[in-house]
Amino acid sequence: MSIAISQSKCTGCKMCTTVCPGSLLSINENKKAYIEYPKDCWGCASCVKECKFGAISLYLGADIGGRGSHLSTMCEEDIVTWLIENPNGENQTIVINRKESNKY
């Protein structure tokens, strides 16, 4: 499992570099995040969850049932939206309201 970073969506905020437990993410000369050694990624998804711009996605390989899908997240105040992009073009969206989920 590894991540993919969309250079066009990355704002260079550096939040992903601060949460990566393996210190695998860096900022390039264009002020965009990148991972130099994707094979070393643990797949913890810390950077995916931290990226507020949907620039980082977790590759969901066939070995875990993802069949090559990409999972990313978008955050807006108390709303967290998980986006699953399937290789066949079908997309799924899961919306979580943090205030509502904390009631239980």
PDB file of N, CA, C and O in Angstrom, residues 7 9 18 21 30-31 37-38 41-42 49 52 54 57-58 60 64 74 80 84 88 95-96 102:
ATOM      1  N   GLN A   7       0.039  16.763  -7.685  1.00  0.00           N
ATOM      2  CA  GLN A   7       0.773  18.022  -7.649  1.00  0.00           C
ATOM      3  C   GLN A   7      -0.141  19.213  -7.949  1.00  0.00           C
ATOM      4  O   GLN A   7       0.070  20.304  -7.427  1.00  0.00           O
ATOM      5  N   LYS A   9      -3.248  19.575  -7.008  1.00  0.00           N
ATOM      6  CA  LYS A   9      -4.093  19.889  -5.854  1.00  0.00           C
ATOM      7  C   LYS A   9      -3.291  20.323  -4.631  1.00  0.00           C
ATOM      8  O   LYS A   9      -3.824  20.958  -3.732  1.00  0.00           O
ATOM      9  N   THR A  18       4.517  16.865   8.425  1.00  0.00           N
ATOM     10  CA  THR A  18       4.604  16.861   9.886  1.00  0.00           C
ATOM     11  C   THR A  18       3.951  15.645  10.519  1.00  0.00           C
ATOM     12  O   THR A  18       4.308  15.271  11.630  1.00  0.00           O
ATOM     13  N   PRO A  21       4.687   9.395  10.064  1.00  0.00           N
ATOM     14  CA  PRO A  21       5.524   8.783  11.102  1.00  0.00           C
ATOM     15  C   PRO A  21       6.858   8.264  10.574  1.00  0.00           C
ATOM     16  O   PRO A  21       7.789   8.080  11.350  1.00  0.00           O
ATOM     17  N   ASN A  30       9.169  23.239  -6.206  1.00  0.00           N
ATOM     18  CA  ASN A  30       7.928  23.918  -6.607  1.00  0.00           C
ATOM     19  C   ASN A  30       6.973  24.091  -5.434  1.00  0.00           C
ATOM     20  O   ASN A  30       5.808  24.432  -5.621  1.00  0.00           O
ATOM     21  N   LYS A  31       7.463  23.811  -4.228  1.00  0.00           N
ATOM     22  CA  LYS A  31       6.684  23.913  -2.990  1.00  0.00           C
ATOM     23  C   LYS A  31       5.480  22.972  -2.985  1.00  0.00           C
ATOM     24  O   LYS A  31       4.396  23.319  -2.508  1.00  0.00           O
ATOM     25  N   TYR A  37      10.361   7.661  -1.832  1.00  0.00           N
ATOM     26  CA  TYR A  37      10.398   6.204  -1.847  1.00  0.00           C
ATOM     27  C   TYR A  37       9.023   5.634  -1.489  1.00  0.00           C
ATOM     28  O   TYR A  37       8.794   5.233  -0.340  1.00  0.00           O
ATOM     29  N   PRO A  38       8.076   5.592  -2.435  1.00  0.00           N
ATOM     30  CA  PRO A  38       6.719   5.112  -2.149  1.00  0.00           C
ATOM     31  C   PRO A  38       6.681   3.708  -1.554  1.00  0.00           C
ATOM     32  O   PRO A  38       5.809   3.399  -0.752  1.00  0.00           O
ATOM     33  N   CYS A  41       6.365   3.456   2.212  1.00  0.00           N
ATOM     34  CA  CYS A  41       5.160   3.959   2.873  1.00  0.00           C
ATOM     35  C   CYS A  41       4.490   2.831   3.649  1.00  0.00           C
ATOM     36  O   CYS A  41       4.311   1.733   3.142  1.00  0.00           O
ATOM     37  N   TRP A  42       4.107   3.101   4.882  1.00  0.00           N
ATOM     38  CA  TRP A  42       3.477   2.107   5.746  1.00  0.00           C
ATOM     39  C   TRP A  42       1.999   1.960   5.466  1.00  0.00           C
ATOM     40  O   TRP A  42       1.363   1.030   5.947  1.00  0.00           O
ATOM     41  N   LYS A  49      -5.485  11.703   5.775  1.00  0.00           N
ATOM     42  CA  LYS A  49      -6.453  12.304   6.683  1.00  0.00           C
ATOM     43  C   LYS A  49      -6.125  13.760   6.975  1.00  0.00           C
ATOM     44  O   LYS A  49      -7.012  14.567   7.201  1.00  0.00           O
ATOM     45  N   LYS A  52      -6.190  18.636   3.709  1.00  0.00           N
ATOM     46  CA  LYS A  52      -7.504  19.273   3.619  1.00  0.00           C
ATOM     47  C   LYS A  52      -7.906  19.573   2.168  1.00  0.00           C
ATOM     48  O   LYS A  52      -8.979  20.079   1.909  1.00  0.00           O
ATOM     49  N   GLY A  54      -7.465  17.269  -0.546  1.00  0.00           N
ATOM     50  CA  GLY A  54      -7.673  16.083  -1.363  1.00  0.00           C
ATOM     51  C   GLY A  54      -6.519  15.784  -2.296  1.00  0.00           C
ATOM     52  O   GLY A  54      -6.680  15.090  -3.290  1.00  0.00           O
ATOM     53  N   SER A  57      -3.861  10.674  -1.896  1.00  0.00           N
ATOM     54  CA  SER A  57      -4.782   9.539  -1.861  1.00  0.00           C
ATOM     55  C   SER A  57      -4.017   8.277  -1.503  1.00  0.00           C
ATOM     56  O   SER A  57      -2.825   8.149  -1.776  1.00  0.00           O
ATOM     57  N   LEU A  58      -4.723   7.378  -0.869  1.00  0.00           N
ATOM     58  CA  LEU A  58      -4.169   6.083  -0.494  1.00  0.00           C
ATOM     59  C   LEU A  58      -4.544   5.093  -1.585  1.00  0.00           C
ATOM     60  O   LEU A  58      -5.722   4.980  -1.945  1.00  0.00           O
ATOM     61  N   LEU A  60      -5.497   1.733  -2.947  1.00  0.00           N
ATOM     62  CA  LEU A  60      -6.107   0.524  -2.390  1.00  0.00           C
ATOM     63  C   LEU A  60      -5.937  -0.615  -3.388  1.00  0.00           C
ATOM     64  O   LEU A  60      -6.733  -0.779  -4.304  1.00  0.00           O
ATOM     65  N   ILE A  64      -5.860  -5.900  -0.836  1.00  0.00           N
ATOM     66  CA  ILE A  64      -6.759  -5.596   0.281  1.00  0.00           C
ATOM     67  C   ILE A  64      -8.193  -5.384  -0.202  1.00  0.00           C
ATOM     68  O   ILE A  64      -9.031  -4.844   0.521  1.00  0.00           O
ATOM     69  N   MET A  74     -11.554  15.101   2.074  1.00  0.00           N
ATOM     70  CA  MET A  74     -11.695  16.556   2.045  1.00  0.00           C
ATOM     71  C   MET A  74     -12.340  16.944   3.375  1.00  0.00           C
ATOM     72  O   MET A  74     -13.247  16.260   3.849  1.00  0.00           O
ATOM     73  N   VAL A  80     -16.329  15.782   7.183  1.00  0.00           N
ATOM     74  CA  VAL A  80     -15.227  15.042   6.559  1.00  0.00           C
ATOM     75  C   VAL A  80     -15.835  14.203   5.438  1.00  0.00           C
ATOM     76  O   VAL A  80     -16.784  13.460   5.658  1.00  0.00           O
ATOM     77  N   ILE A  84     -13.746   7.857  -2.825  1.00  0.00           N
ATOM     78  CA  ILE A  84     -13.145   6.634  -3.346  1.00  0.00           C
ATOM     79  C   ILE A  84     -13.287   6.669  -4.858  1.00  0.00           C
ATOM     80  O   ILE A  84     -14.402   6.677  -5.389  1.00  0.00           O
ATOM     81  N   ASN A  88     -12.514   1.973 -12.699  1.00  0.00           N
ATOM     82  CA  ASN A  88     -13.508   1.863 -13.766  1.00  0.00           C
ATOM     83  C   ASN A  88     -14.292   3.156 -13.964  1.00  0.00           C
ATOM     84  O   ASN A  88     -15.226   3.209 -14.757  1.00  0.00           O
ATOM     85  N   VAL A  95     -19.778  10.760   3.654  1.00  0.00           N
ATOM     86  CA  VAL A  95     -19.756  12.030   4.375  1.00  0.00           C
ATOM     87  C   VAL A  95     -19.978  11.765   5.859  1.00  0.00           C
ATOM     88  O   VAL A  95     -20.915  11.066   6.243  1.00  0.00           O
ATOM     89  N   ILE A  96     -19.092  12.335   6.685  1.00  0.00           N
ATOM     90  CA  ILE A  96     -19.177  12.165   8.137  1.00  0.00           C
ATOM     91  C   ILE A  96     -19.233  13.542   8.779  1.00  0.00           C
ATOM     92  O   ILE A  96     -18.377  14.387   8.517  1.00  0.00           O
ATOM     93  N   ASN A 102     -19.830  12.391  17.313  1.00  0.00           N
ATOM     94  CA  ASN A 102     -19.354  12.468  18.698  1.00  0.00           C
ATOM     95  C   ASN A 102     -20.476  12.365  19.729  1.00  0.00           C
ATOM     96  O   ASN A 102     -20.209  12.334  20.915  1.00  0.00           O
TER      97      ASN A 102
END
